[in-house]
Coordinates of N, CA and C in Angstrom, one line a residue:
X13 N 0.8 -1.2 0.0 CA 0.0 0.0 0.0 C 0.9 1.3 0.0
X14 N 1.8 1.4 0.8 CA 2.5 2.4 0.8 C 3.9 2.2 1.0
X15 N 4.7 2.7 -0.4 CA 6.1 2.5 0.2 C 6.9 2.9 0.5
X16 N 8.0 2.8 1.3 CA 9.0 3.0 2.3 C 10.1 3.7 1.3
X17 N 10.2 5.0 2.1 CA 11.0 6.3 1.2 C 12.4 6.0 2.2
X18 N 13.1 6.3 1.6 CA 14.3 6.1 2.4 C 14.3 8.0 2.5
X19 N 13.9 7.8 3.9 CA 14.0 9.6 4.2 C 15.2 10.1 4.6
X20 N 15.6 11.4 4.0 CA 16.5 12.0 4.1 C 16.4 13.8 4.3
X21 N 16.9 14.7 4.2 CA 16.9 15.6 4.3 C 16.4 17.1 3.6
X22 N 16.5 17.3 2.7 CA 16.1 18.2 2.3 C 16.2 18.7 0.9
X23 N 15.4 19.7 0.3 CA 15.4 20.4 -0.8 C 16.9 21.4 -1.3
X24 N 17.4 20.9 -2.4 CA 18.2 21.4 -2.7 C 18.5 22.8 -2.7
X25 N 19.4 23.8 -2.6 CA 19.5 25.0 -2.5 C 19.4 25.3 -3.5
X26 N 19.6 24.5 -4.9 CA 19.8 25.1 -6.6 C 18.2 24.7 -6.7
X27 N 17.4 24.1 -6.2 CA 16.1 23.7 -7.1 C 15.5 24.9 -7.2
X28 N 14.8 24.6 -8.4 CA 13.5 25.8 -8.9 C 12.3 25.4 -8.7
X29 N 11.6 26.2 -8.1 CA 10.1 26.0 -8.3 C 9.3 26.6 -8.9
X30 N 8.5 25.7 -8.9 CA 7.5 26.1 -10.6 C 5.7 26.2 -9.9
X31 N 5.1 26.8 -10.8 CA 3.8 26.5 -10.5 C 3.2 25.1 -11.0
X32 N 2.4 24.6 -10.6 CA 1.6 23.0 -11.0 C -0.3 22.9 -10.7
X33 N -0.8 23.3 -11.8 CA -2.4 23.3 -11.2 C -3.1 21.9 -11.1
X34 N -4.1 22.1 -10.4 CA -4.6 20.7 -9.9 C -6.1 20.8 -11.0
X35 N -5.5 19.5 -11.6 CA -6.4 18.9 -12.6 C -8.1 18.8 -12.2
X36 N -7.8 18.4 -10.4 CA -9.5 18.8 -10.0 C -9.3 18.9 -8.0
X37 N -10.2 18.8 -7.7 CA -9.7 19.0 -6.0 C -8.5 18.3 -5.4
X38 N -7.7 18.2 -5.3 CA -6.6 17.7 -4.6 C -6.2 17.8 -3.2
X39 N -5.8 16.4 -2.7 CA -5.4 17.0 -1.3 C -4.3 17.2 -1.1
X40 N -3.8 17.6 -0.4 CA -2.6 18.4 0.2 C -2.3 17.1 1.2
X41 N -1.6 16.2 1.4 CA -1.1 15.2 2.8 C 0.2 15.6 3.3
X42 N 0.5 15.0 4.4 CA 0.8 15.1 5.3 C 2.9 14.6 5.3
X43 N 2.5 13.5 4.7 CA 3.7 12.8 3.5 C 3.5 12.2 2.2
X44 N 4.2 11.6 1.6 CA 4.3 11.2 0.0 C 3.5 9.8 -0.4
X45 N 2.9 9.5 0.1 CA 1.6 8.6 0.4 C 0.0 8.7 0.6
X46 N -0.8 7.6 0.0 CA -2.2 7.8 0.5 C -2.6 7.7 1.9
X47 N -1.7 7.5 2.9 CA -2.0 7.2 3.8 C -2.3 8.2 4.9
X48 N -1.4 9.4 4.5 CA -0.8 10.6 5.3 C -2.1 11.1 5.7
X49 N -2.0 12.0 6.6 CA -3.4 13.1 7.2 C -3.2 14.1 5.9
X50 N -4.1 14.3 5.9 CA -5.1 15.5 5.1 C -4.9 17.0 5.5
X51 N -4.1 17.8 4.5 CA -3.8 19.4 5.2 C -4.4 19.7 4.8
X52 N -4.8 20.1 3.6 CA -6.0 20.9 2.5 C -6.0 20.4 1.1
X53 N -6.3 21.4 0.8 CA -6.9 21.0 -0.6 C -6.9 22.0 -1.9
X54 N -6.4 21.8 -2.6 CA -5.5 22.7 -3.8 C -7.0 22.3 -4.8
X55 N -7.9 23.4 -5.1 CA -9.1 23.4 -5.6 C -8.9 23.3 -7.4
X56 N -9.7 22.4 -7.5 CA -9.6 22.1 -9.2 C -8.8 23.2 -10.1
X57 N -8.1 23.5 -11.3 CA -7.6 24.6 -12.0 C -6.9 25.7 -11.3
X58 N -6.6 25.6 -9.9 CA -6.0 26.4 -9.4 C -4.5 26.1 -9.2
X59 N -3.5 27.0 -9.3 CA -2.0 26.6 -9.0 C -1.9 26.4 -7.5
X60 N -0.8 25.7 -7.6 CA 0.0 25.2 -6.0 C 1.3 25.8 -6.9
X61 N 2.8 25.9 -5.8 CA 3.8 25.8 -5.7 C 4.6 24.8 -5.9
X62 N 5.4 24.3 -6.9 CA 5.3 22.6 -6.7 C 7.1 22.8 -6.8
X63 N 7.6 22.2 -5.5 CA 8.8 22.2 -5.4 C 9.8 21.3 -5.5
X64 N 9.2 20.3 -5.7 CA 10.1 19.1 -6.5 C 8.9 18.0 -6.4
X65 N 9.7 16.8 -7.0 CA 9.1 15.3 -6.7 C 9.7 14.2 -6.0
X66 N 8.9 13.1 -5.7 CA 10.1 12.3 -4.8 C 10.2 11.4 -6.3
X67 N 11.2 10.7 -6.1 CA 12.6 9.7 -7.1 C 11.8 9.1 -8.1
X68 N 10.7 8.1 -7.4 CA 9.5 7.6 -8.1 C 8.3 8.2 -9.1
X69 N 8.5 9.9 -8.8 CA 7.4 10.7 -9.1 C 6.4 10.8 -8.9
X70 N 5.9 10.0 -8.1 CA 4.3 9.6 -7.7 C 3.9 10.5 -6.8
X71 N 4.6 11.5 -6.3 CA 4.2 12.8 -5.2 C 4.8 13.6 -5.4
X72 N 4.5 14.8 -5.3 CA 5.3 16.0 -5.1 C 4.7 16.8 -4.3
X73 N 6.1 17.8 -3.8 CA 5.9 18.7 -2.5 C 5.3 19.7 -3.2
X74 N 4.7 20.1 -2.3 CA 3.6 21.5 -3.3 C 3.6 22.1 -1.6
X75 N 2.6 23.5 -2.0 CA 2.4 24.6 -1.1 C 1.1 25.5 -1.8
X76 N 0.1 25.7 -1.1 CA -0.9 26.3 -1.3 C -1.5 27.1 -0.4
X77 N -2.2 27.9 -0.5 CA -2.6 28.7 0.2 C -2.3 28.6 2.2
X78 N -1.1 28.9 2.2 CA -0.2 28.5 3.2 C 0.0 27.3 3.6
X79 N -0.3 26.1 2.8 CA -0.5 25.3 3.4 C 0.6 24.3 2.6
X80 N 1.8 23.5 3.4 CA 2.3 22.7 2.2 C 2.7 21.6 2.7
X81 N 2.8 20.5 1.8 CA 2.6 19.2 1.9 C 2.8 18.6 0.9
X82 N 2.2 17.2 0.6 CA 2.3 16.8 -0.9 C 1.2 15.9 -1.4
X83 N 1.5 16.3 -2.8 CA -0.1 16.1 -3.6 C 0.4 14.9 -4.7
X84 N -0.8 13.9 -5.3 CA -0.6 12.9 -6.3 C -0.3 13.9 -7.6
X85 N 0.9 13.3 -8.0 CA 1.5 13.4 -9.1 C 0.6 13.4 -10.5
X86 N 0.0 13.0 -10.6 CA -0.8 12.3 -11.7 C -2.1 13.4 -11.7
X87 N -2.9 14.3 -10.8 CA -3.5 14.7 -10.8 C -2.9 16.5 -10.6
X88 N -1.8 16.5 -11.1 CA -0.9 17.7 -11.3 C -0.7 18.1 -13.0
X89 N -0.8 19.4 -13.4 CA 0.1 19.6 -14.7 C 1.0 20.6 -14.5
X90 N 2.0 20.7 -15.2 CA 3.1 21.8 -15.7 C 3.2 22.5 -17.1
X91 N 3.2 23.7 -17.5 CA 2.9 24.7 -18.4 C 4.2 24.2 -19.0
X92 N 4.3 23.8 -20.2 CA 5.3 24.3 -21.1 C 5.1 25.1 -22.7
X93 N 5.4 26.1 -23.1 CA 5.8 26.2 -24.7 C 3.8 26.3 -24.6
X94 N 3.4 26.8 -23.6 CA 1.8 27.2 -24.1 C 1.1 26.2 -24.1
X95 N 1.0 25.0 -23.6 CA 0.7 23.4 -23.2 C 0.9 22.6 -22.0
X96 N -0.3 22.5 -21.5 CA -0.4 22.0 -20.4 C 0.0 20.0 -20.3
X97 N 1.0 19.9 -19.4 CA 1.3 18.6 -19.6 C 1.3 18.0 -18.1
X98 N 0.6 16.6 -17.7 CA 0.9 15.8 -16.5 C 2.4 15.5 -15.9
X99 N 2.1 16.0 -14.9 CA 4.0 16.2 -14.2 C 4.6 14.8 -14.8
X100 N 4.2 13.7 -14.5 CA 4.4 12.2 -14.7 C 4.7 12.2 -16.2
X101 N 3.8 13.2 -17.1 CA 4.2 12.6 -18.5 C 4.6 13.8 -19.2
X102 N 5.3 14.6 -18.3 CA 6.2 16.0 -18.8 C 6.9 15.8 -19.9
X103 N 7.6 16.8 -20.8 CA 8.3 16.5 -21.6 C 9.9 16.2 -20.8
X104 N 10.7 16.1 -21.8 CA 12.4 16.1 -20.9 C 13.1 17.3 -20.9
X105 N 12.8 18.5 -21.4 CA 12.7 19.8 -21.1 C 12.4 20.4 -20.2
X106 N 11.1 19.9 -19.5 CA 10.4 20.1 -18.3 C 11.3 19.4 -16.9
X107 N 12.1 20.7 -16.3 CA 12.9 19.5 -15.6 C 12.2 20.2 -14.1
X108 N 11.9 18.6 -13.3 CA 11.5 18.9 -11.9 C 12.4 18.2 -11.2
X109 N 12.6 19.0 -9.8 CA 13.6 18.6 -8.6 C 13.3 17.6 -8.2
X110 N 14.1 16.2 -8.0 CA 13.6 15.2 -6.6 C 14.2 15.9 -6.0
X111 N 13.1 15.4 -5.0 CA 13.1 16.1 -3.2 C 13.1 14.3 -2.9
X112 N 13.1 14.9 -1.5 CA 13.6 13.1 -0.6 C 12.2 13.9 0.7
X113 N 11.8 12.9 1.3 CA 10.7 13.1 2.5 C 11.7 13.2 3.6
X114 N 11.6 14.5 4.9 CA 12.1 14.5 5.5 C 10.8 14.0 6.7
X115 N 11.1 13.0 7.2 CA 10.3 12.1 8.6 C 10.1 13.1 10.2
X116 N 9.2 12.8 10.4 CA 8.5 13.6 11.5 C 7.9 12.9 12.4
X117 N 7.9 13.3 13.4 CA 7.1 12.2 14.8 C 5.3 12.0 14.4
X118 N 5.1 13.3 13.9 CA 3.8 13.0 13.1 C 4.0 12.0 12.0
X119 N 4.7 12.4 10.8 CA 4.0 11.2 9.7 C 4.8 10.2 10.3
X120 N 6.0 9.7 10.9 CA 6.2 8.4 11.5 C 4.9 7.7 11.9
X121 N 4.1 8.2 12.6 CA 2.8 8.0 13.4 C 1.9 7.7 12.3
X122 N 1.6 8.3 11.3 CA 0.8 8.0 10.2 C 1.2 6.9 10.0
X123 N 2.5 6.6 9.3 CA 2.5 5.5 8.5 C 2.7 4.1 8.9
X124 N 2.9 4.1 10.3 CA 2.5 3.0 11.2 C 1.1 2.5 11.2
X125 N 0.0 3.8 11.4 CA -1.4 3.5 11.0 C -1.7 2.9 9.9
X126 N -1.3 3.4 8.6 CA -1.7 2.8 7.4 C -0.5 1.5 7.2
X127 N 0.8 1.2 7.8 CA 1.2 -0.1 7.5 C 0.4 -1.0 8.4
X128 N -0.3 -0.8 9.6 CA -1.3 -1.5 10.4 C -2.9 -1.4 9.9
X129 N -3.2 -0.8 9.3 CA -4.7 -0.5 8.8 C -4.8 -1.8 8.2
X130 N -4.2 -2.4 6.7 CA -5.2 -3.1 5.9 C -4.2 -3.5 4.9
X131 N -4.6 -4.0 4.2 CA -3.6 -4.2 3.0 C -4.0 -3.9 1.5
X132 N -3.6 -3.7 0.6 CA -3.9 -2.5 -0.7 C -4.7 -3.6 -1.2
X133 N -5.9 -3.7 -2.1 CA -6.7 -4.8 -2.9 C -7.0 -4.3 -4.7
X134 N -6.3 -2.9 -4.8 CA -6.4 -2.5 -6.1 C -5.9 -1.4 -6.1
X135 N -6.5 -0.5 -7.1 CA -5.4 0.8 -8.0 C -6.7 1.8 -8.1
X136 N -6.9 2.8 -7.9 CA -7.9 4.1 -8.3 C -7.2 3.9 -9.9
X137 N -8.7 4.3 -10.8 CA -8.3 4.4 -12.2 C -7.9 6.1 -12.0
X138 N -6.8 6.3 -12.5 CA -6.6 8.2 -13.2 C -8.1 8.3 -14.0
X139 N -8.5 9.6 -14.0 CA -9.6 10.3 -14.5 C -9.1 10.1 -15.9
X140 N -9.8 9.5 -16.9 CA -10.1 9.9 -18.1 C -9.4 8.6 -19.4
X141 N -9.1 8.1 -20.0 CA -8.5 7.0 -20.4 C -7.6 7.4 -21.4
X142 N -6.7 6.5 -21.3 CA -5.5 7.0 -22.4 C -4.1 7.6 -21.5
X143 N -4.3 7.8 -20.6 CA -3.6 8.3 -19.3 C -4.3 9.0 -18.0
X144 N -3.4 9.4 -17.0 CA -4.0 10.6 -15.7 C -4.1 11.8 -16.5
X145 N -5.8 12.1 -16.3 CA -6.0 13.5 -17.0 C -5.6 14.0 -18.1
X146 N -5.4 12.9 -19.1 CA -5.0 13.2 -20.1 C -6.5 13.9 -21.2
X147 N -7.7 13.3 -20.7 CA -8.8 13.9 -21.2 C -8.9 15.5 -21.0
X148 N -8.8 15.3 -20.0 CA -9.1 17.3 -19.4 C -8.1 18.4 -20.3
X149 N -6.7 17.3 -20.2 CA -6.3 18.3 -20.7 C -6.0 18.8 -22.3
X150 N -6.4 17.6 -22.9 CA -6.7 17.5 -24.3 C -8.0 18.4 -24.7
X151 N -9.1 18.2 -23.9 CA -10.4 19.2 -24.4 C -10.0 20.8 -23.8
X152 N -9.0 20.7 -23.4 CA -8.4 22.1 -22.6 C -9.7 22.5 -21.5
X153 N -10.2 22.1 -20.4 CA -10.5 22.2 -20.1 C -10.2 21.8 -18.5
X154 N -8.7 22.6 -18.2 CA -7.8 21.6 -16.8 C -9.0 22.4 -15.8
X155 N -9.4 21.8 -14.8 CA -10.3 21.9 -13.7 C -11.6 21.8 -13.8
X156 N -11.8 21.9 -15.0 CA -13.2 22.0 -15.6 C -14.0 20.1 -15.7
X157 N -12.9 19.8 -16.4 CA -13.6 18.2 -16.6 C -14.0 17.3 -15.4
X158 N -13.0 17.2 -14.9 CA -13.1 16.4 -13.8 C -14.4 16.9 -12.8
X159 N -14.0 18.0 -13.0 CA -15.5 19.1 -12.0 C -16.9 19.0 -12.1
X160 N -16.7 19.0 -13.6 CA -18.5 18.6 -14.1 C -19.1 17.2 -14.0
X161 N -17.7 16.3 -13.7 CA -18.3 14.8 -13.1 C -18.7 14.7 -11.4
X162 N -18.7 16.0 -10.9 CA -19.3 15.8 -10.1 C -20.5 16.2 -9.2
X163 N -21.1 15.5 -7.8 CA -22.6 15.9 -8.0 C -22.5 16.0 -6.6
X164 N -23.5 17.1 -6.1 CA -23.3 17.6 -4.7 C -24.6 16.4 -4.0
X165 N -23.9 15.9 -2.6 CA -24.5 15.3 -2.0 C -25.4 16.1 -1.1
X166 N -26.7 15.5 -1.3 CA -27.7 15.9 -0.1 C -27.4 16.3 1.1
X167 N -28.4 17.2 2.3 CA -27.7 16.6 3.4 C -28.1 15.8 4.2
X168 N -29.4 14.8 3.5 CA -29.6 14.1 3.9 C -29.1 12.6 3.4
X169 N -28.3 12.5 2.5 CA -27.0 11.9 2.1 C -26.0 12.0 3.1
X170 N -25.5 12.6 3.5 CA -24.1 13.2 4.1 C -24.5 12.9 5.3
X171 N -25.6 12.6 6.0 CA -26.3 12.3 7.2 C -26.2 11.5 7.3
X172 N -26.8 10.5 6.2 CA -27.0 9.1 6.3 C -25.0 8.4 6.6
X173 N -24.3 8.8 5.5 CA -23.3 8.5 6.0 C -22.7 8.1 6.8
X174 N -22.5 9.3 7.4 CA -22.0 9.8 8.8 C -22.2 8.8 9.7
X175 N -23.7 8.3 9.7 CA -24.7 7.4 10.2 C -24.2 6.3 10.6
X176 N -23.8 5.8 9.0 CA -23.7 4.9 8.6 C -22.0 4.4 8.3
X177 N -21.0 4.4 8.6 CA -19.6 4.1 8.2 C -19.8 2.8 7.6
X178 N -18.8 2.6 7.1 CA -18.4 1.1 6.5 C -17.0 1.1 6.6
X179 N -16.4 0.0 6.3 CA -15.2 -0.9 6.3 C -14.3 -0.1 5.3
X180 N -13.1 0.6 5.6 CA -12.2 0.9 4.9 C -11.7 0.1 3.6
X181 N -11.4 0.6 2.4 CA -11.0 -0.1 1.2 C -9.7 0.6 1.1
X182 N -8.8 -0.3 0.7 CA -7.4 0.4 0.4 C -6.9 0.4 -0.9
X183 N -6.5 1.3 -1.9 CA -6.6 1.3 -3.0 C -5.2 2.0 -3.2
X184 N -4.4 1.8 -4.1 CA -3.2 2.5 -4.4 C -3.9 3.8 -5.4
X185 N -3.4 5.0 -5.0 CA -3.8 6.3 -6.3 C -4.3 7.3 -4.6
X186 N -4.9 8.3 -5.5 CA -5.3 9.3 -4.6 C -6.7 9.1 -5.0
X187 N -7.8 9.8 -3.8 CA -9.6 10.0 -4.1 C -8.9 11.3 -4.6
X188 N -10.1 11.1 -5.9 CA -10.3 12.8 -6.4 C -11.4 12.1 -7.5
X189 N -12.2 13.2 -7.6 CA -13.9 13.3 -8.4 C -13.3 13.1 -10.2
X190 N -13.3 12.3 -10.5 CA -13.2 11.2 -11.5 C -12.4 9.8 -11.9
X191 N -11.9 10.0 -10.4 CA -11.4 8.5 -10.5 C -12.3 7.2 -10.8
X192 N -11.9 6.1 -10.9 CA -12.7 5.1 -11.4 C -12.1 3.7 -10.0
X193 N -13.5 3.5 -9.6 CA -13.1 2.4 -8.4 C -13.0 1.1 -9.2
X194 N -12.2 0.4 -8.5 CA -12.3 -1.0 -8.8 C -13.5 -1.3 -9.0
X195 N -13.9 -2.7 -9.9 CA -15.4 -2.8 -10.0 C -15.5 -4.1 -8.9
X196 N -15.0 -4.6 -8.3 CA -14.3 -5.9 -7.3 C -14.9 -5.2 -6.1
X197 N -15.1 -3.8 -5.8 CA -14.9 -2.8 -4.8 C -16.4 -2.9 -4.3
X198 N -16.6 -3.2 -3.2 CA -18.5 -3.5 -2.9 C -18.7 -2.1 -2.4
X199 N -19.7 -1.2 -3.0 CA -20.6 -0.1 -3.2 C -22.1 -0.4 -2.1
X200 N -22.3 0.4 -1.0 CA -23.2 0.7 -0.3 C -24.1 2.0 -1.1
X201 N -25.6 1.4 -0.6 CA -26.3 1.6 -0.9 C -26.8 3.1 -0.4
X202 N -27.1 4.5 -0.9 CA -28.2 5.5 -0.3 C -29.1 5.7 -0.4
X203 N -29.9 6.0 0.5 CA -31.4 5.9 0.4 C -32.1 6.8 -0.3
X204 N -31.6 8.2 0.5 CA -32.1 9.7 -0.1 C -31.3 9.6 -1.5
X205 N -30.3 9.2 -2.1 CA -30.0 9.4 -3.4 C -29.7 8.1 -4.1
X206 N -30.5 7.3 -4.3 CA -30.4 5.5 -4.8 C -29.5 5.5 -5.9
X207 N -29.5 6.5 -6.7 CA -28.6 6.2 -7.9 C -27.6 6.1 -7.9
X208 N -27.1 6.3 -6.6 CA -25.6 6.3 -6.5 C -25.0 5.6 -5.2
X209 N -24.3 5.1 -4.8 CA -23.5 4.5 -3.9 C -22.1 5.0 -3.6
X210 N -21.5 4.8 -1.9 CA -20.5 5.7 -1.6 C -19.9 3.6 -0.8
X211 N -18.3 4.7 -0.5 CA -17.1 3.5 0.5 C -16.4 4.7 0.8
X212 N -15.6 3.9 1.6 CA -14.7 4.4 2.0 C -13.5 4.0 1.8
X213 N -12.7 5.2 0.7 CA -11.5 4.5 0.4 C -10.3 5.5 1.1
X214 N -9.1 4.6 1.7 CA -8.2 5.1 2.0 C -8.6 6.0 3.4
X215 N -9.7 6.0 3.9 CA -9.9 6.4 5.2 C -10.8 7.8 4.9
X216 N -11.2 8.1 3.7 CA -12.1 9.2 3.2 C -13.5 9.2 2.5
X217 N -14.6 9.1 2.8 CA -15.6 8.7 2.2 C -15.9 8.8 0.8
X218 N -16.1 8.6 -0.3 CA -16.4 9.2 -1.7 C -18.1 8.5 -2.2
X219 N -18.7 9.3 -2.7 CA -20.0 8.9 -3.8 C -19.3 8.4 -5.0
X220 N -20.2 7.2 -5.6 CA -19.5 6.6 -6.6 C -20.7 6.5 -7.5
X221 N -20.6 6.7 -8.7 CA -21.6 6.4 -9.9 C -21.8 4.6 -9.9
X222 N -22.5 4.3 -9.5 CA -22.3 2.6 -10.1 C -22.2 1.8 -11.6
X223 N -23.0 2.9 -12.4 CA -22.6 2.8 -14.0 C -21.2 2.3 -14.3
X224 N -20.7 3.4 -13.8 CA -19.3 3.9 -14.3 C -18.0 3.5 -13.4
X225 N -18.8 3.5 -12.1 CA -17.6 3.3 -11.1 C -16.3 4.6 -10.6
X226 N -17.3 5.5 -11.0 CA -16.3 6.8 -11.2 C -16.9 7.6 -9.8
X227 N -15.7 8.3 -9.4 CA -15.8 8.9 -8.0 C -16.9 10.0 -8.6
X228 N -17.8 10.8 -7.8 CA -18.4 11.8 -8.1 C -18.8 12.7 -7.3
X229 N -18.1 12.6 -6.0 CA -18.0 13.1 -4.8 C -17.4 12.8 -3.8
X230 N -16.3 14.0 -3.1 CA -15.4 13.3 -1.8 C -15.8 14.4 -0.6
X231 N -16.2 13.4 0.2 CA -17.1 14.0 1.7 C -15.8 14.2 2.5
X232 N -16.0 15.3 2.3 CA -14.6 16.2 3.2 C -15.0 17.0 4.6

């Protein structure tokens, strides 16, 4: 589920930072993992600060509205030459810093919870097919796509919930409103809104289309 960074120290004194907008609501964690606590939330088409990535690429340190931490790679882009491209699938002109995770008595603490929580049983699909975000950003439409797949929960949805918890699912990827759940992934039932069904993945609740299997809401 999550793997083990060989943590080290710090951000180079030569790196540059660049801006990186979030393809749709993004969270901000805690460390370079699904597992981390939740700092905020870098709102669809809006820029973060994105200060490097770790080795693998699959996180990067970002900063937003005071708040910084690090966000899924794959639900990030970087401007080049007038063209919005997925940090993951940048060109090689597009150069971004590894950074290394520097370890804390807090995320130490997290990631004992999530190596004790559960064990991973699948993958969040990236929004859109053909790659992560590669739809949004082909119809030019970065914050926009992913956004219109989504649908505001009642509050007597969000009630029922609350109500009602279920069994955590562990999924490698980040929640964000067009991902695609495993179809393996058992979907509970709402009453006030039948058409749709919510889980809990990775310790955050999300509404799910059952059609589609596509996230369509994250109860924050």
């Amino acid at each position: 589920m999550v793997s083990s960074l060989a943590l080290a120290a710090v951000l180079p004194v030569s790196a540059m930072a660049m801006d990186a907008s979030a393809a749709t609501d993004l969270n901000i964690r805690s460390g370079p993992a699904n597992n981390y606590t939740i700092l905020g939330v870098i709102p669809g088409g809006e820029a973060a600060t994105l200060d490097g990535c770790v080795a693998d690429g699959t996180w990067c340190k970002v900063s937003y509205d005071g708040v910084e931490g690090w966000s899924y790679a794959p639900y990030l882009t970087v401007s080049a030459e007038e063209e919005a491209y997925v940090v993951t699938e940048r060109p090689a002109a597009v150069e971004v810093t590894t950074v290394t995770y520097e370890d804390t008595g807090e995320t130490l603490k997290d990631e004992r919870q999530g190596a004790t929580a559960g064990a991973v049983i699948g993958s969040l699909a990236a929004y859109a097919a053909g790659g992560p975000v590669g739809g949004i950003i082909a119809g030019g439409i970065l914050g926009g796509a992913a956004g219109s797949a989504a649908v505001e929960p009642t509050v007597e949805t969000v009630t029922y919930i609350e109500s009602n918890p279920v069994e955590t699912v562990y999924l490698d990827g980040e929640v964000a409103v067009g991902a695609g759940v495993p179809q393996d992934v058992v979907l509970y039932e709402i009453p006030s809104q039948s058409e749709y069904r919510y889980v809990d993945i990775n310790g955050q609740t999300v509404i799910v289309n059952p059609e589609t299997n596509a996230i369509v809401s994250v109860i924050r």
